[in-house]
């Protein structure tokens, strides 16, 4: 489906600096702390003091984001002095963005490989394990590019092939390398499919893509299993809200269910539900230009969920998971659902429609009730649910809401470790007032329009059958307008790092 990607590979090497042969060697400096450590001094001496004199003569200060190249043309072709900023403001997030930026810069200079002298990229605040994991993950994130539809650039696109992390630690870092490269692959595959245009990535296409993933896990004991339901089968299930949204499009809906068993089947699974609207035109409440642009990203929750379960299986995580993704397209036509329609959800509740552009919560309603039937210990949904998420936290962080304090804590802890910023919003019962319908059990939106993120979640809460649940609204953080640090313009792969960190740490 996607062309075989040549992605960089990352390895850790215990070596003397004097023995390194590479196109570039990266050395980090904190601001105004420019004296050379013992190992670099040795290298400097060997190179006739080229490093120390360069620092003196070129006004290198170690400012955050500064990167200056010294041309050596020996075993090491170039030495890159990398500024890390003030030492007391140094974090793993700062490190990750610097590594990603420098990786991009070297690739643009046609560098095919580089080495990082790790000891200069950290201080005593962080463990080597963390630094190696973040260095790997952030370089692979930064180097991502979506080239699928560039017919010319493809042939001679610049490729950075090898990154070597040099350290004098004797430890083995295989686990960190494995984790980081599997998570980076999951994140970049999520970006690929979310970036894929809506005429290609239809519900059927995504269902086929999932089938392809499942084939890679064929095993007799069925620890990884996919089921795909077509429109007829979804009708049989009586998923009235999902079908209501889907009925306006010629691209027919699919419901995809994936199960992964990493421990005894007796243990309750964690359910992950992802919004999979392959294009959100708004339906009869058609989105005006320019708001209709980019609505191919409305499938990002579903795509993230697929790659999260795939990565969990690759890592053999000791958890059971079930992923439920409703896939459909929201289009205006003579068969579309309308404002004022009343739909009957899978759980039997009736829902009065007020705006066909609030379609995500409708397809999720049915998917959540379906997921609840697995009797999971927790349900987490991932959805590009609201434009209001932009008002809430801007492009920096992702709002989430939960009915369960323990899940909230897990998400917050995972946020710290994964560096994906999230912030909790309340689900106070007062908000429920605004979803009362005159004629049905519920309205799906509040006509006042305030507290958009919370109202979306307040509606969804009706469909989880009391099971501990969290809702993550990636309406804004799904997409980056900038190419900066770990961000690359386009789909971000939001929640992949967060969820993987949470599942990695999950203890029942
Ligand atoms: N997919 C959109 C949310 C969205 C909008 C994400 C813009 C990213 C950028 C969702 O289906 C939607 O249209 N939500 C409406 C809800 C409203 C009608 C209550 C919104 O946020 O405007
Ligand atoms: Zn919409
Ligand atoms: Zn939508």
XYZ file of C-alpha atoms and ligand atoms in Angstrom:
532
model
C 0.000 0.000 0.000
C 2.708 2.474 0.997
C 6.016 2.280 -0.765
C 8.664 0.512 1.249
C 10.080 3.264 3.434
C 13.778 3.666 3.936
C 13.839 4.985 7.476
C 16.917 5.755 9.463
C 18.162 3.068 11.787
C 19.543 3.916 15.199
C 22.211 1.996 17.092
C 24.140 2.446 20.322
C 27.913 2.033 20.278
C 30.353 1.971 23.166
C 33.449 3.483 21.680
C 36.368 5.796 22.174
C 35.680 9.130 20.467
C 39.055 8.921 18.715
C 37.951 5.786 16.871
C 34.769 7.204 15.361
C 34.435 7.302 11.579
C 31.311 9.079 10.395
C 29.955 11.893 8.239
C 29.226 14.004 11.280
C 29.754 13.954 15.032
C 27.391 15.924 17.257
C 28.676 17.446 20.486
C 26.317 19.226 22.867
C 27.049 22.362 24.949
C 24.995 24.079 27.618
C 24.820 27.860 27.326
C 28.026 29.543 28.483
C 29.490 26.209 29.559
C 31.887 25.816 26.705
C 34.867 24.162 28.341
C 35.678 20.766 26.864
C 35.298 17.554 28.829
C 38.201 15.093 28.993
C 37.182 12.988 25.982
C 36.529 15.959 23.716
C 39.774 17.550 24.814
C 41.597 14.436 23.613
C 39.812 14.648 20.280
C 40.552 18.374 20.111
C 44.259 17.716 20.679
C 44.286 15.062 17.992
C 42.681 17.586 15.602
C 45.198 20.382 16.388
C 42.767 22.266 18.659
C 40.300 22.917 15.866
C 37.286 22.581 18.218
C 38.495 24.950 20.926
C 39.683 27.563 18.466
C 36.446 27.345 16.465
C 34.427 28.002 19.635
C 36.577 31.034 20.413
C 36.586 32.495 16.911
C 33.016 31.859 15.863
C 31.127 33.210 18.812
C 29.463 29.863 19.592
C 27.550 30.306 22.841
C 25.558 27.116 23.317
C 22.213 28.901 22.867
C 19.236 26.580 22.504
C 18.853 25.708 18.829
C 22.325 26.905 17.808
C 24.167 24.451 15.532
C 27.535 25.200 13.969
C 29.483 22.865 11.711
C 33.268 22.513 11.645
C 34.605 20.922 8.482
C 37.265 18.338 9.450
C 37.483 15.944 6.501
C 39.255 13.181 8.425
C 37.704 10.017 9.914
C 35.060 12.409 11.097
C 33.981 14.585 8.185
C 32.232 17.281 10.211
C 31.836 18.169 13.851
C 28.538 19.827 14.724
C 28.471 21.954 17.877
C 24.931 21.858 19.200
C 23.585 24.435 21.675
C 21.408 22.999 24.444
C 20.459 26.294 26.105
C 20.596 27.009 29.813
C 21.407 23.922 31.828
C 18.788 24.572 34.498
C 16.051 24.731 31.843
C 17.139 21.535 30.130
C 14.484 18.812 29.916
C 13.940 15.674 27.854
C 11.469 17.720 25.788
C 14.135 20.336 25.029
C 16.586 17.555 24.145
C 14.068 15.805 21.889
C 13.251 18.925 19.888
C 16.924 19.805 19.459
C 17.782 16.291 18.261
C 14.849 16.356 15.825
C 15.855 19.773 14.440
C 19.513 18.834 13.999
C 18.529 15.545 12.309
C 16.387 17.443 9.801
C 19.132 19.973 9.166
C 21.757 17.287 8.519
C 19.434 15.441 6.157
C 18.818 18.656 4.199
C 22.613 18.978 3.886
C 22.596 15.490 2.311
C 24.305 13.865 5.290
C 23.582 10.140 5.201
C 24.738 9.268 8.696
C 25.829 10.904 11.931
C 26.995 10.045 15.429
C 25.897 11.676 18.673
C 28.335 11.871 21.571
C 25.653 11.192 24.132
C 27.547 12.148 27.268
C 27.423 15.792 26.162
C 23.652 15.724 25.565
C 22.596 15.229 29.125
C 23.349 16.169 32.658
C 22.955 14.131 35.799
C 19.225 14.823 35.944
C 18.321 12.053 33.522
C 19.072 8.356 33.216
C 20.978 7.117 30.175
C 18.028 4.852 29.371
C 15.646 7.821 29.089
C 18.065 9.906 27.071
C 18.741 7.111 24.582
C 15.051 6.353 24.198
C 14.126 9.996 23.625
C 17.045 10.584 21.268
C 15.975 7.631 19.137
C 12.287 8.487 19.132
C 12.765 12.189 18.435
C 15.230 11.768 15.585
C 12.908 9.268 13.882
C 9.940 11.598 14.425
C 11.796 14.614 13.073
C 13.000 12.781 9.977
C 9.480 11.810 8.899
C 8.339 13.009 5.483
C 5.180 12.226 3.529
C 6.402 11.703 -0.033
C 3.697 9.352 -1.250
C 2.216 11.720 -3.841
C 5.418 13.470 -4.996
C 6.197 11.845 -8.331
C 9.445 13.712 -8.966
C 11.019 14.247 -5.568
C 10.889 10.535 -4.842
C 13.822 9.381 -6.917
C 16.502 11.520 -5.374
C 14.921 12.387 -2.061
C 17.526 12.939 0.615
C 17.747 10.067 3.056
C 19.428 9.937 6.384
C 20.159 6.264 6.913
C 22.172 5.704 10.076
C 22.321 7.360 13.477
C 24.888 6.098 15.987
C 24.629 6.996 19.635
C 28.105 6.958 21.160
C 28.357 6.385 24.888
C 30.911 5.104 27.351
C 28.266 3.352 29.422
C 28.569 -0.419 29.676
C 24.841 -0.975 29.928
C 22.756 -2.691 27.293
C 20.151 -0.402 25.728
C 18.403 -2.883 23.423
C 15.067 -2.513 25.206
C 15.065 1.274 24.865
C 16.052 1.098 21.203
C 13.362 -1.479 20.495
C 10.651 0.469 22.311
C 11.561 3.767 20.678
C 11.768 2.393 17.168
C 8.487 0.478 17.440
C 6.699 3.558 18.818
C 8.272 5.814 16.159
C 7.140 3.382 13.460
C 3.596 3.348 14.881
C 3.564 7.140 15.006
C 4.931 7.561 11.476
C 2.535 4.975 10.039
C -0.285 6.877 11.732
C 0.966 10.071 10.094
C 1.106 8.329 6.684
C -2.454 7.091 6.750
C -3.907 10.298 8.237
C -2.080 12.307 5.547
C -3.507 10.042 2.836
C -6.193 11.953 0.899
C -9.877 11.169 1.407
C -10.473 9.920 -2.147
C -7.981 7.140 -1.409
C -8.395 6.459 2.316
C -12.069 5.419 2.304
C -13.606 3.176 4.976
C -13.031 0.134 2.737
C -9.394 1.085 2.136
C -8.712 1.444 5.851
C -10.445 -1.875 6.588
C -8.187 -3.536 3.979
C -5.169 -1.844 5.531
C -6.099 -3.330 8.921
C -6.491 -6.772 7.294
C -2.924 -6.384 6.047
C -1.691 -5.699 9.577
C -3.547 -8.737 10.928
C -1.937 -11.004 8.340
C 1.445 -10.199 9.864
C 0.316 -11.700 13.141
C -1.041 -15.061 11.970
C -0.751 -17.463 14.831
C -2.714 -20.489 15.929
C -3.612 -19.243 19.364
C -5.175 -16.123 17.798
C -3.568 -13.525 20.009
C -4.243 -10.883 17.354
C -7.593 -10.975 15.649
C -9.506 -8.599 13.347
C -13.171 -8.527 12.462
C -14.621 -6.275 9.787
C -18.345 -5.548 9.635
C -19.859 -4.175 6.417
C -22.962 -1.991 6.110
C -25.404 -4.929 6.189
C -23.828 -6.297 9.350
C -23.834 -2.849 10.970
C -27.552 -2.629 10.133
C -28.093 -6.004 11.783
C -26.373 -4.683 14.897
C -28.819 -1.728 14.842
C -26.155 0.926 15.209
C -28.607 3.687 14.304
C -26.372 6.652 15.144
C -23.406 5.317 13.182
C -25.623 4.424 10.206
C -27.302 7.837 10.332
C -23.984 9.607 9.795
C -22.842 7.111 7.124
C -26.038 7.097 5.042
C -25.244 10.182 2.940
C -22.115 8.767 1.339
C -21.488 6.390 -1.546
C -18.444 5.160 0.382
C -20.052 2.626 2.665
C -19.216 2.342 6.375
C -17.146 -0.349 8.032
C -16.827 -1.282 11.678
C -13.414 -2.714 12.516
C -12.752 -4.623 15.742
C -9.230 -5.744 16.638
C -8.340 -7.858 19.659
C -4.914 -8.458 21.132
C -4.305 -10.846 24.022
C -0.963 -10.349 25.755
C -2.092 -12.109 28.957
C -4.705 -14.713 29.890
C -8.033 -14.099 28.154
C -9.603 -14.117 31.606
C -8.135 -10.711 32.298
C -10.395 -7.832 31.366
C -9.191 -5.928 28.312
C -8.617 -2.224 27.893
C -10.840 -0.919 25.107
C -9.650 1.787 22.721
C -12.258 3.422 20.510
C -11.192 5.769 17.686
C -13.212 8.189 15.569
C -12.815 7.227 11.918
C -14.530 9.815 9.732
C -12.581 9.548 6.474
C -13.836 12.972 5.372
C -16.017 15.342 7.376
C -17.785 17.728 4.997
C -20.219 18.616 7.794
C -23.046 16.827 5.940
C -26.136 18.977 5.269
C -24.647 21.486 7.728
C -21.877 21.774 5.163
C -18.619 23.280 6.375
C -17.779 26.512 4.522
C -14.354 27.144 2.987
C -11.731 27.191 4.496
C -13.069 25.092 7.387
C -13.754 22.165 5.070
C -10.045 21.894 4.283
C -8.056 19.149 5.936
C -11.108 17.226 7.080
C -9.316 14.061 5.961
C -7.698 14.258 9.397
C -11.046 13.366 11.007
C -10.046 9.697 10.913
C -6.944 10.216 13.052
C -8.347 8.719 16.284
C -9.131 5.449 14.500
C -5.772 5.333 12.733
C -3.886 5.993 15.973
C -5.826 3.178 17.696
C -4.873 0.698 14.941
C -1.179 1.439 15.285
C -1.292 1.487 19.081
C -2.634 -2.073 19.176
C -0.165 -3.162 16.485
C 2.781 -1.683 18.405
C 1.534 -3.250 21.665
C 1.532 -6.661 19.991
C 4.999 -6.098 18.510
C 6.244 -5.243 22.005
C 4.391 -8.229 23.531
C 2.942 -5.926 26.181
C 1.316 -7.942 28.981
C -2.175 -6.486 28.547
C -5.341 -7.437 26.685
C -6.663 -4.849 24.259
C -9.699 -4.379 22.083
C -9.841 -1.641 19.457
C -13.189 -0.579 17.999
C -13.195 1.842 15.075
C -16.280 3.044 13.242
C -15.270 4.162 9.733
C -17.519 6.283 7.531
C -17.731 9.484 5.522
C -19.938 12.477 6.437
C -21.407 13.795 3.183
C -24.393 15.899 2.036
C -26.756 14.150 -0.363
C -30.418 13.244 -0.782
C -29.825 10.266 1.470
C -28.067 12.198 4.235
C -29.356 12.357 7.772
C -30.847 15.751 8.652
C -31.105 18.207 11.493
C -34.323 17.257 13.387
C -33.909 13.534 12.618
C -34.159 11.231 15.598
C -31.728 8.296 15.563
C -31.818 5.220 17.784
C -28.410 4.328 19.179
C -27.030 0.796 19.582
C -27.790 1.004 23.323
C -31.436 1.883 22.586
C -31.333 5.582 23.471
C -32.951 8.022 21.056
C -30.944 11.037 19.927
C -32.312 14.221 18.364
C -30.013 15.648 15.694
C -29.417 19.385 15.700
C -26.319 19.745 13.545
C -25.065 17.095 11.136
C -21.521 18.390 11.604
C -21.460 17.011 15.146
C -21.190 13.518 13.635
C -18.173 12.201 15.550
C -20.014 11.783 18.835
C -22.763 9.836 17.032
C -20.504 7.200 15.516
C -18.566 7.020 18.790
C -21.781 6.557 20.790
C -22.431 3.234 19.051
C -18.777 2.172 19.053
C -18.478 2.905 22.788
C -21.575 0.845 23.664
C -20.215 -1.955 21.504
C -16.824 -1.775 23.236
C -18.593 -1.839 26.628
C -19.898 -5.322 25.789
C -16.364 -6.711 26.107
C -16.650 -5.772 29.810
C -13.346 -3.913 29.651
C -11.641 -2.577 32.774
C -11.433 0.797 31.012
C -12.521 2.432 27.780
C -10.450 5.185 26.225
C -11.612 6.972 23.125
C -9.473 9.074 20.821
C -11.281 11.549 18.585
C -10.915 14.700 16.518
C -14.174 15.690 18.157
C -14.267 19.470 18.382
C -12.929 22.690 16.921
C -13.426 23.996 20.461
C -10.285 22.125 21.540
C -8.408 24.987 19.852
C -10.039 27.479 22.229
C -9.290 25.214 25.181
C -5.539 24.581 24.854
C -4.420 25.903 21.462
C -1.969 23.814 19.460
C 0.153 22.957 22.473
C -1.864 20.412 24.413
C -4.714 17.941 24.169
C -7.802 18.163 26.399
C -9.042 14.967 28.034
C -11.928 14.096 30.345
C -12.632 11.054 32.449
C -15.230 9.469 34.718
C -12.503 7.696 36.678
C -9.749 9.179 38.824
C -7.438 6.204 38.313
C -7.526 6.485 34.537
C -6.925 10.242 34.815
C -3.823 9.563 36.873
C -2.564 6.999 34.373
C -3.033 9.501 31.534
C -1.274 12.287 33.447
C 1.628 10.026 34.339
C 1.907 8.845 30.725
C 1.828 12.459 29.589
C 4.861 13.330 31.714
C 6.826 10.342 30.485
C 5.823 10.520 26.821
C 6.213 14.334 26.589
C 2.738 14.565 24.989
C 0.990 17.415 26.748
C -2.571 16.805 27.941
C -4.828 18.607 30.390
C -7.928 17.355 32.191
C -11.320 19.071 31.888
C -14.254 18.469 34.245
C -17.399 16.418 33.657
C -19.615 18.258 36.152
C -23.223 16.993 36.092
C -24.531 20.535 35.548
C -23.508 20.298 31.887
C -26.011 17.468 31.333
C -28.885 19.991 31.441
C -27.914 21.356 28.040
C -28.378 18.013 26.291
C -32.051 17.569 27.217
C -34.246 17.107 24.154
C -37.946 18.068 23.910
C -38.820 14.897 22.018
C -36.035 12.304 22.415
C -33.875 10.937 25.240
C -31.033 13.285 24.328
C -29.796 15.978 21.971
C -26.254 15.442 20.702
C -25.177 19.079 21.070
C -25.853 22.015 23.284
C -27.382 24.756 21.175
C -25.677 27.425 23.273
C -22.348 26.312 21.881
C -20.313 27.007 25.003
C -17.945 24.528 26.665
C -17.653 22.629 23.384
C -15.047 20.096 24.494
C -16.967 19.269 27.677
C -20.345 19.021 25.939
C -18.949 16.486 23.477
C -17.707 14.314 26.329
C -20.915 14.831 28.325
C -22.868 13.349 25.413
C -20.480 10.379 25.052
C -20.717 9.580 28.763
C -24.236 8.220 28.131
C -22.900 5.337 26.060
C -20.175 3.720 28.154
C -22.562 1.815 30.402
C -20.864 3.007 33.591
C -17.467 1.533 32.669
C -14.443 3.661 33.732
C -13.816 5.829 30.693
C -11.688 8.633 29.312
C -12.145 10.747 26.197
C -9.167 12.377 24.471
C -10.058 15.230 22.084
C -7.326 15.601 19.457
C -9.406 18.019 17.324
C -6.498 20.494 17.295
C -3.329 18.564 18.127
C -3.949 16.086 15.303
C -2.347 18.439 12.793
C 0.719 20.653 12.697
C 0.984 23.791 10.617
C 4.657 24.107 11.456
C 7.800 22.114 10.834
C 9.564 22.482 14.140
C 11.395 20.021 16.397
C 9.525 16.730 16.537
C 6.630 18.270 14.595
C 6.518 17.897 10.831
C 3.850 19.764 8.834
C 0.758 17.565 8.571
C -0.559 14.748 10.726
C 1.170 14.560 14.120
C 0.390 11.006 15.249
C -1.208 12.490 18.374
C -1.790 10.060 21.289
C 0.501 7.315 19.964
C 3.345 8.174 22.359
C 0.920 8.915 25.200
C -1.050 5.692 24.870
C 2.020 3.519 24.389
C 3.565 4.950 27.545
C 0.330 4.290 29.428
C 0.015 0.705 28.197
C 3.667 -0.024 28.861
C 3.148 0.914 32.510
C -0.314 -0.617 32.909
C -0.636 -2.744 35.996
C -3.989 -4.345 36.597
N -14.347 16.948 12.987
C -14.961 18.085 13.569
C -14.084 18.731 14.639
C -12.960 19.555 14.110
C -13.199 20.782 13.565
C -11.668 19.092 14.208
C -12.161 21.549 13.104
C -10.626 19.834 13.751
C -10.874 21.089 13.197
C -16.273 17.709 14.223
O -16.975 16.710 13.600
C -17.124 18.941 14.194
O -17.396 19.413 13.131
N -17.486 19.416 15.381
C -18.267 20.588 15.494
C -19.277 20.351 16.594
C -20.317 21.421 16.720
C -21.227 21.401 15.506
C -21.108 21.171 17.984
C -17.347 21.737 15.868
O -16.430 21.552 16.649
O -17.543 22.826 15.316
Zn -18.152 17.468 11.950
Zn -15.798 15.336 12.532
